[in-house]
mmCIF file of C-alpha atoms in Angstrom:
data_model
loop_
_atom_site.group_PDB
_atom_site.id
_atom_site.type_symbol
_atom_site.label_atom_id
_atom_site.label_comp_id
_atom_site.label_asym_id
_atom_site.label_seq_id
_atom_site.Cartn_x
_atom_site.Cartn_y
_atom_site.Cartn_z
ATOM 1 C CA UNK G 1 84.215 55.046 77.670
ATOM 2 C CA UNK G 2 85.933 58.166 78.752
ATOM 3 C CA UNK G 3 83.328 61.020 77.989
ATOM 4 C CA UNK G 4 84.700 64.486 76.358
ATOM 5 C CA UNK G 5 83.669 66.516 79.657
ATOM 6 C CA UNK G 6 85.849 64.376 81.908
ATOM 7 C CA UNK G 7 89.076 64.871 79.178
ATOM 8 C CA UNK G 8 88.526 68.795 79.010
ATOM 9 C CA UNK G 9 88.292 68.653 83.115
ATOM 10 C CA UNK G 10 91.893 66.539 83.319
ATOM 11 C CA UNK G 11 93.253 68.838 80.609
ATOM 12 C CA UNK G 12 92.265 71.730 82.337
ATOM 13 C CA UNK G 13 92.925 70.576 85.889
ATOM 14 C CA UNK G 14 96.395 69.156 84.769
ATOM 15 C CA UNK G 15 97.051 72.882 82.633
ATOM 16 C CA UNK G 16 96.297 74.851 86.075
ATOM 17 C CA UNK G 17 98.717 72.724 87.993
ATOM 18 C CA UNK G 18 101.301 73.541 85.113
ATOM 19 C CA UNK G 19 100.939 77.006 85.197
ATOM 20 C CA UNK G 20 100.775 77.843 88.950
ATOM 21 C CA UNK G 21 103.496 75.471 90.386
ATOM 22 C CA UNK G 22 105.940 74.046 87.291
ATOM 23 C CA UNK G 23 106.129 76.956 84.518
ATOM 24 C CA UNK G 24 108.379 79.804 85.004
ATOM 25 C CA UNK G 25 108.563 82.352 82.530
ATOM 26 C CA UNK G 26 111.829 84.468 81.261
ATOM 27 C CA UNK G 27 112.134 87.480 83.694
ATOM 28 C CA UNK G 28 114.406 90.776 82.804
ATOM 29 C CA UNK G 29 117.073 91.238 83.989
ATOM 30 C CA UNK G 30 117.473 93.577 87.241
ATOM 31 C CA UNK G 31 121.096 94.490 88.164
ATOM 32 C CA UNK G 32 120.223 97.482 90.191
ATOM 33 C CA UNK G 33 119.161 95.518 93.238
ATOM 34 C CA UNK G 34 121.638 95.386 96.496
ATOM 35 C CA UNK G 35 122.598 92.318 97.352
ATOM 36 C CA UNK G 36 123.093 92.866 100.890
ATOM 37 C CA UNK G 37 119.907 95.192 102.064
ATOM 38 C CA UNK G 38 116.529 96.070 100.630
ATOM 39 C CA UNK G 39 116.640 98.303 97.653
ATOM 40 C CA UNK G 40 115.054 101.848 98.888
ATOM 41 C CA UNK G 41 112.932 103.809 96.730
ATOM 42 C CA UNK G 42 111.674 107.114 97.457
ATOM 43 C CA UNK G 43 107.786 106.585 96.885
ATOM 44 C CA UNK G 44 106.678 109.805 95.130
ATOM 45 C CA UNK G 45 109.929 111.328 96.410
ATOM 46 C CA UNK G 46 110.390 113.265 99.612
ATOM 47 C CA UNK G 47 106.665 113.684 100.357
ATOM 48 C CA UNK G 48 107.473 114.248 103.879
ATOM 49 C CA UNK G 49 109.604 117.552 103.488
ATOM 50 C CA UNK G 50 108.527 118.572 100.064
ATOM 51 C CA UNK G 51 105.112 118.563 98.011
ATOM 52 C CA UNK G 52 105.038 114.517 96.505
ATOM 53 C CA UNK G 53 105.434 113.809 92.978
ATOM 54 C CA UNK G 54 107.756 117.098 92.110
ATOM 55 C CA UNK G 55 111.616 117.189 90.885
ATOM 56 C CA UNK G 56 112.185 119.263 94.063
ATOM 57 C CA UNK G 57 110.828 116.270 96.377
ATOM 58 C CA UNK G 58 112.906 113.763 94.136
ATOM 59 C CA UNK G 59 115.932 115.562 94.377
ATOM 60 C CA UNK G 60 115.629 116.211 98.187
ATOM 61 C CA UNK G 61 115.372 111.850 98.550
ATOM 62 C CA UNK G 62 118.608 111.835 96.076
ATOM 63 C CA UNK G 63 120.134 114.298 98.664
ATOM 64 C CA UNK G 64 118.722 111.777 101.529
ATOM 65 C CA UNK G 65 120.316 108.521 100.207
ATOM 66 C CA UNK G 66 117.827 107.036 98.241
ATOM 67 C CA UNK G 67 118.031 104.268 96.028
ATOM 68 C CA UNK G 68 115.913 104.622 93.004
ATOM 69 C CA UNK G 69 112.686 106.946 92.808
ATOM 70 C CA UNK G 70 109.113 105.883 92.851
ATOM 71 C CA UNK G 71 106.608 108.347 91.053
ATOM 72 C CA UNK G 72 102.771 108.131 89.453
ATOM 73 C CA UNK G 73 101.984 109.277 85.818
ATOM 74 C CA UNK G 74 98.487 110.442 84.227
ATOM 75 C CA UNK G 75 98.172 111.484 80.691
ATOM 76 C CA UNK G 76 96.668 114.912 80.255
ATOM 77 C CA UNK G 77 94.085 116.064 77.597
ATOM 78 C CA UNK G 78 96.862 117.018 75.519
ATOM 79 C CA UNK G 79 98.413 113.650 75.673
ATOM 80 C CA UNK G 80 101.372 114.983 77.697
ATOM 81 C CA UNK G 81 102.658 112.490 80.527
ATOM 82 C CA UNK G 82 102.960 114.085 83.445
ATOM 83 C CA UNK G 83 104.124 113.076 87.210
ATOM 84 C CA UNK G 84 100.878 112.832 89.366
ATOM 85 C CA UNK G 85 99.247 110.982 91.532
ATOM 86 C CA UNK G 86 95.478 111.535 91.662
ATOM 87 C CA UNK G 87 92.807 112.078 88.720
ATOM 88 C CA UNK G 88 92.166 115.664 89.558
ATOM 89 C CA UNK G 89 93.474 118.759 91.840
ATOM 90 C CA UNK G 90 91.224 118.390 94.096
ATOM 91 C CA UNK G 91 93.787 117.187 97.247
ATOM 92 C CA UNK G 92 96.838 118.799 95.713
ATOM 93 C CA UNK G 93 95.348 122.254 94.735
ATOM 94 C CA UNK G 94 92.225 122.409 96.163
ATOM 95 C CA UNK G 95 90.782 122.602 92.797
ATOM 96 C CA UNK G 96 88.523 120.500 90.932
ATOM 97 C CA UNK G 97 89.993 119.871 87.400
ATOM 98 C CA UNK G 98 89.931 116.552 86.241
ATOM 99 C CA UNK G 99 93.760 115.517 85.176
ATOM 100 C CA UNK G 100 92.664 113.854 81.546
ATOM 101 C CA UNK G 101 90.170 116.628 80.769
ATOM 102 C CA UNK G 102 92.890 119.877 81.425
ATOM 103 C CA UNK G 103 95.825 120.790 79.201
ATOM 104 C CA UNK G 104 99.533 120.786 80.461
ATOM 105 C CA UNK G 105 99.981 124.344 79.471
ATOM 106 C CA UNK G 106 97.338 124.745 82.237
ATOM 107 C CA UNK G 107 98.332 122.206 84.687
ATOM 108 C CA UNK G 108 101.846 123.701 85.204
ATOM 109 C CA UNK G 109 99.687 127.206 86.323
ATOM 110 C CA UNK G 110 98.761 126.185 89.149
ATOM 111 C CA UNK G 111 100.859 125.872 92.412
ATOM 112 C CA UNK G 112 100.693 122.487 94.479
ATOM 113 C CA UNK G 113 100.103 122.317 98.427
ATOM 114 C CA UNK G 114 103.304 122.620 100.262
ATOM 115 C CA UNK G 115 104.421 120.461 102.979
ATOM 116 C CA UNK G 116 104.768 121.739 106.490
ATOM 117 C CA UNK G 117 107.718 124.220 106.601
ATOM 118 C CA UNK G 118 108.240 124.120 102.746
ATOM 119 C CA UNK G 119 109.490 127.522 101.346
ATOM 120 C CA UNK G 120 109.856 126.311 97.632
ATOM 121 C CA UNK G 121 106.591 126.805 95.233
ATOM 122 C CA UNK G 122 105.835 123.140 93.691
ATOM 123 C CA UNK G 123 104.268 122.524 90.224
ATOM 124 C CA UNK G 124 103.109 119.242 88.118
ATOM 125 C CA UNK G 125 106.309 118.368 85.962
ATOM 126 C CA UNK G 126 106.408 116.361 83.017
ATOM 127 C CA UNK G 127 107.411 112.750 82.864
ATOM 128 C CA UNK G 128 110.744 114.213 80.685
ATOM 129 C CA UNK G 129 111.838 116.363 83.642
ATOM 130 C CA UNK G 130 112.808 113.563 85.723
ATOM 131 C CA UNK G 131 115.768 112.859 82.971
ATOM 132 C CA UNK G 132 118.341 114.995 84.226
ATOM 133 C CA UNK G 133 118.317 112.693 87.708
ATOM 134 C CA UNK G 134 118.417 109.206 86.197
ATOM 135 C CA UNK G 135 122.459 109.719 86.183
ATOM 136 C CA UNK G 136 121.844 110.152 90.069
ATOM 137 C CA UNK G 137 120.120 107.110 90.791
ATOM 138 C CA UNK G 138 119.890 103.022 90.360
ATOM 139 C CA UNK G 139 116.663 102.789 89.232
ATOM 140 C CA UNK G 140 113.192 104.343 88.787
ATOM 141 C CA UNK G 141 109.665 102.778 89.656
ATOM 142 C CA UNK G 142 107.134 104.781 87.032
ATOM 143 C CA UNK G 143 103.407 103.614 88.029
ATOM 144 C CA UNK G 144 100.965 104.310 86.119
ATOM 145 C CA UNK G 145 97.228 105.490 87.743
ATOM 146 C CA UNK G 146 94.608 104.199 85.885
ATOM 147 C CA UNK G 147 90.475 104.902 87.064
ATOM 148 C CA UNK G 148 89.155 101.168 86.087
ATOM 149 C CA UNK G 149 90.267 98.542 84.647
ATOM 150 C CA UNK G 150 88.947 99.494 81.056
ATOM 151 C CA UNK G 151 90.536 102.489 80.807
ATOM 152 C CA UNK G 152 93.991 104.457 80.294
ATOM 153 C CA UNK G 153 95.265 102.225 77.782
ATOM 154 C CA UNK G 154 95.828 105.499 75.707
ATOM 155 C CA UNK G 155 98.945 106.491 77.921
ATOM 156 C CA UNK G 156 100.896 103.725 76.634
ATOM 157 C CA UNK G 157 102.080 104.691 73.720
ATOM 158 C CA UNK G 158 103.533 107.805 74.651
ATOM 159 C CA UNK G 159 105.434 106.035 77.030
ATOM 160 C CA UNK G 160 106.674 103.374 75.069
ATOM 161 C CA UNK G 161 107.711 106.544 72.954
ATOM 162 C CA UNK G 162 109.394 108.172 76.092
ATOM 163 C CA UNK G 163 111.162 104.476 77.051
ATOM 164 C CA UNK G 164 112.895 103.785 73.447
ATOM 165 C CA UNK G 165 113.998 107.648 73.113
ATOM 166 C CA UNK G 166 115.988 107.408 76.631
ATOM 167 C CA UNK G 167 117.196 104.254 76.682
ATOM 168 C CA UNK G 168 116.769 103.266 80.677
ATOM 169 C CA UNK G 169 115.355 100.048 80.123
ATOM 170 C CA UNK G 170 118.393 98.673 82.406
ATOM 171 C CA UNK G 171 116.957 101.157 85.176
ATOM 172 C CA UNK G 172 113.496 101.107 84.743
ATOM 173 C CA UNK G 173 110.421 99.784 86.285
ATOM 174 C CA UNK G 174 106.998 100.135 85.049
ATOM 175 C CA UNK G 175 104.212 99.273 87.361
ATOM 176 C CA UNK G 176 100.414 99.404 87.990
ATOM 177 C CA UNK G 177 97.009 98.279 89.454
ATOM 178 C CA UNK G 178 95.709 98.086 86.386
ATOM 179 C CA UNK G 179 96.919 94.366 85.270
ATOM 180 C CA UNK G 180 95.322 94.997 81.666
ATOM 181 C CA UNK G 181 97.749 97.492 81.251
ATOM 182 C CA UNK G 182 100.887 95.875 81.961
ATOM 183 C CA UNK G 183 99.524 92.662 80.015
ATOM 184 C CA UNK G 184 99.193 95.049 77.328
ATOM 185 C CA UNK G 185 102.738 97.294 77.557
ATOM 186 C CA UNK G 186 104.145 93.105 77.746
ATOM 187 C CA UNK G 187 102.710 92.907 74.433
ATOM 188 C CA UNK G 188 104.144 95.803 72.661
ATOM 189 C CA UNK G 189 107.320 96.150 74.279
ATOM 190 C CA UNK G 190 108.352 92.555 76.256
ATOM 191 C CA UNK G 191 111.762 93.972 77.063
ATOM 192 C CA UNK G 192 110.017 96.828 79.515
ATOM 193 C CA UNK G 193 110.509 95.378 82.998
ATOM 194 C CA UNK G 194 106.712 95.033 84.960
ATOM 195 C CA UNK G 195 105.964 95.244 88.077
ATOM 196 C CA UNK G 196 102.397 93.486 89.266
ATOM 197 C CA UNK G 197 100.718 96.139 92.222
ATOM 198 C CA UNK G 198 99.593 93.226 94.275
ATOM 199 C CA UNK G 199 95.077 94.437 94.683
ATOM 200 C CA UNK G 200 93.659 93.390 97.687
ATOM 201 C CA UNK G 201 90.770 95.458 97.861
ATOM 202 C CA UNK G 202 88.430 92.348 96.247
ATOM 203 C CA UNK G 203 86.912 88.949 97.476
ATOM 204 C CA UNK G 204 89.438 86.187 97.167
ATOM 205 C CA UNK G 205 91.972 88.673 96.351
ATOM 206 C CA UNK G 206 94.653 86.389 96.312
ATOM 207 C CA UNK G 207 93.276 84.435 93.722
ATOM 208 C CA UNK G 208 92.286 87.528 91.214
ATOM 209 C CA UNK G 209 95.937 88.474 91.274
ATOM 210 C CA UNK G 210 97.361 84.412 90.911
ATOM 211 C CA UNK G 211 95.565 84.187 87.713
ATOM 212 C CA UNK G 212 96.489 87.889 86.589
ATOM 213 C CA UNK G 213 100.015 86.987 87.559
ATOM 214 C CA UNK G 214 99.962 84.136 85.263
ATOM 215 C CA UNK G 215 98.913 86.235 82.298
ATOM 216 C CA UNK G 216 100.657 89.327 82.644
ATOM 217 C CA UNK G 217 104.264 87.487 83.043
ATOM 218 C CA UNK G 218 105.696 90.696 85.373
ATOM 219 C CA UNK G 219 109.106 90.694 86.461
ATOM 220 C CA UNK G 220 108.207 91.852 90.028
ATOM 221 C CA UNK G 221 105.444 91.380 92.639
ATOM 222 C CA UNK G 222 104.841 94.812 94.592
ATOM 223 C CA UNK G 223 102.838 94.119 97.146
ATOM 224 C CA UNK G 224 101.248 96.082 100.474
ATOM 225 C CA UNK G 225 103.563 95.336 103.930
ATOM 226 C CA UNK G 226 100.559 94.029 105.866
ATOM 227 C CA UNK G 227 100.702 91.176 102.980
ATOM 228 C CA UNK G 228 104.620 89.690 103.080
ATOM 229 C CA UNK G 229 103.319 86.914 105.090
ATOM 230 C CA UNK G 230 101.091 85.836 102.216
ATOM 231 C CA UNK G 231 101.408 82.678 100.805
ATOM 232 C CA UNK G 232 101.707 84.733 97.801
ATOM 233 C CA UNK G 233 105.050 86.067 98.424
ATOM 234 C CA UNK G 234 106.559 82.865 98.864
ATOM 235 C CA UNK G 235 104.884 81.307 95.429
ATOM 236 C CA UNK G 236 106.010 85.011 93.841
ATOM 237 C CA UNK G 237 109.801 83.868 95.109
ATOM 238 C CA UNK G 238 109.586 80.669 93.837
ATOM 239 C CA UNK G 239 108.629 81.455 90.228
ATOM 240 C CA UNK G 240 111.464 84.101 90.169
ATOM 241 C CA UNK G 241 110.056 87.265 90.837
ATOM 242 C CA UNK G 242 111.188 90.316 92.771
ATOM 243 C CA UNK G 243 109.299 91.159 95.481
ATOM 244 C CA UNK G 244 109.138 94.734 96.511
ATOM 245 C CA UNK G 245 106.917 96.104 99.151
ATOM 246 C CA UNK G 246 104.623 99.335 99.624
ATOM 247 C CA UNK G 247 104.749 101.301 101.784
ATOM 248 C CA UNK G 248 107.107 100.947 104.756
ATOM 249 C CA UNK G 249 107.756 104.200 106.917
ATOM 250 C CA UNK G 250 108.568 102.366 110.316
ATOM 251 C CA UNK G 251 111.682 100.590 111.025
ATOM 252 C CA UNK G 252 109.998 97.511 112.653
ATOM 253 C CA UNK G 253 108.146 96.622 109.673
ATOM 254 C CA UNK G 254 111.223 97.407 107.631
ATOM 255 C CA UNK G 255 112.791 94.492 109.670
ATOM 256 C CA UNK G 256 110.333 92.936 109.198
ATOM 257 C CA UNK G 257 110.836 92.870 105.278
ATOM 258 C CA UNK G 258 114.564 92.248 105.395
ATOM 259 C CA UNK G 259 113.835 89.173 107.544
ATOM 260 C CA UNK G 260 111.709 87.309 104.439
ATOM 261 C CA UNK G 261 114.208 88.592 102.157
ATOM 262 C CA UNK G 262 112.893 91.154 100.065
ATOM 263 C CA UNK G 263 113.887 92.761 97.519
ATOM 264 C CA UNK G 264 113.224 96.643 97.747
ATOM 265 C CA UNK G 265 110.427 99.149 99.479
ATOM 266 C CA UNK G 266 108.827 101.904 99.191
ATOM 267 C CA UNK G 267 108.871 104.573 101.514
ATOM 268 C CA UNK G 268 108.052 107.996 102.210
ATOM 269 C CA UNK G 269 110.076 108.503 104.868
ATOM 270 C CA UNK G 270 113.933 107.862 103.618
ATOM 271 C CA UNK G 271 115.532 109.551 106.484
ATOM 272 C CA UNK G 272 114.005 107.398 109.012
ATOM 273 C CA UNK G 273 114.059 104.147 107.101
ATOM 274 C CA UNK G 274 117.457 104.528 107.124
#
């Protein structure tokens, strides 16, 4: 007689082949991509000519032929989005406020580091700024920074607020490390497209982001260049996905990328990619 263990094992074993190599799931749809090249976004804008992260540095990659735009957001104590990259001012303004403990009103005081050569004075901007540009560009990558995986769930709303007021869900990626938070923004708002930031900083790393994969349902796979020979790509392919890849500032490895057929990069560097 069969005993229950050895039924919950098949069931299981038999539910784990399911979900990695037969089920697909129903992907948004992504009509900004090129059909004949990569897709180029500007990651974090111009940061080679102008301070990252600003309307100055994403207007300078417009003006450089990019694609679409790649920024970070934080929410502040005030619950304002705004356009950063790290969790305090510590590399940007040589200051050590903490991004979710300061008010806008006295973020946008203080002036940013400028990149060599850089006349222009550079401040935080709010996630609303970027707006005006959208009618510039194909698309826009919005990632949102998160500390640990427990936290910065409290951002979400506001953008799900900021998403349904403009409308740009045809243009619009959101992405992050965090997989809890994009499993969560699925939840509340399934017609956001999601891109998965492919972790690798973890034993059996491929693994930890398979089984995240499978429960957050993303639209897209981003995923580091020194990766895009990962089995992982090819099983991200297969089940659909876009694959777009982070971050490529050297032709060769740009090459590289076209040759296994992927979708879009990232890149600071948008003269020379080109």
């Amino acid at each position: 007689m069969i005993s229950f263990s050895l039924i919950f094992l098949i069931t299981v074993s038999l539910s784990g082949v399911y979900l990695i190599f037969i089920w697909k799931w129903r992907k948004n749809r992504q009509s900004f991509y090129c059909n004949d090249k990569p897709f180029l976004f500007a990651h974090r804008g111009s940061p080679c000519c102008i301070t990252e992260n600003t309307i100055l540095s994403f207007k300078t990659a417009i003006e450089q032929g990019a694609d679409g735009l790649e920024f970070d957001i934080r929410l502040t104590r005030d619950n304002k989005i705004i356009i950063f990259h790290d969790s305090d001012l510590i590399r940007m303004a040589e200051r050590t406020e903490k991004i979710n403990e300061t008010t806008y009103s006295k973020l946008k005081e203080y002036k940013l580091k400028k990149t060599k050569g850089q006349k222009e004075t550079a401040h935080i901007p709010l996630l609303e700024e970027v707006v005006p540009l959208l009618n510039e560009i194909k698309a826009i990558n919005i990632e949102i920074k998160s500390d640990a995986l427990l936290k910065g769930a409290n951002i979400l709303n506001p953008l799900i607020q900021f998403l349904d007021l403009y409308q740009i869900d045809n243009k619009c990626i959101v992405s992050s490390f965090n997989p809890l938070l994009l499993w969560k923004l699925k939840s509340k708002r399934p017609k956001t497209i999601i891109g998965f930031l492919y972790y690798r900083n973890i034993i059996c790393h491929s693994w930890h982001n398979l089984i995240w994969i499978i429960l957050c349902r993303p639209d897209n796979l981003h995923i580091h260049f020194d990766l895009l020979d990962h089995w992982i790509v090819g099983w991200a392919q297969r089940k659909g996905l876009k694959i777009n890849s982070y971050t490529i500032n050297d032709k060769k490895t740009f090459e590289k990328a076209k040759k296994n057929n992927i979708d879009g990069v990232f890149t600071d560097n948008m003269e020379y990619i080109k």
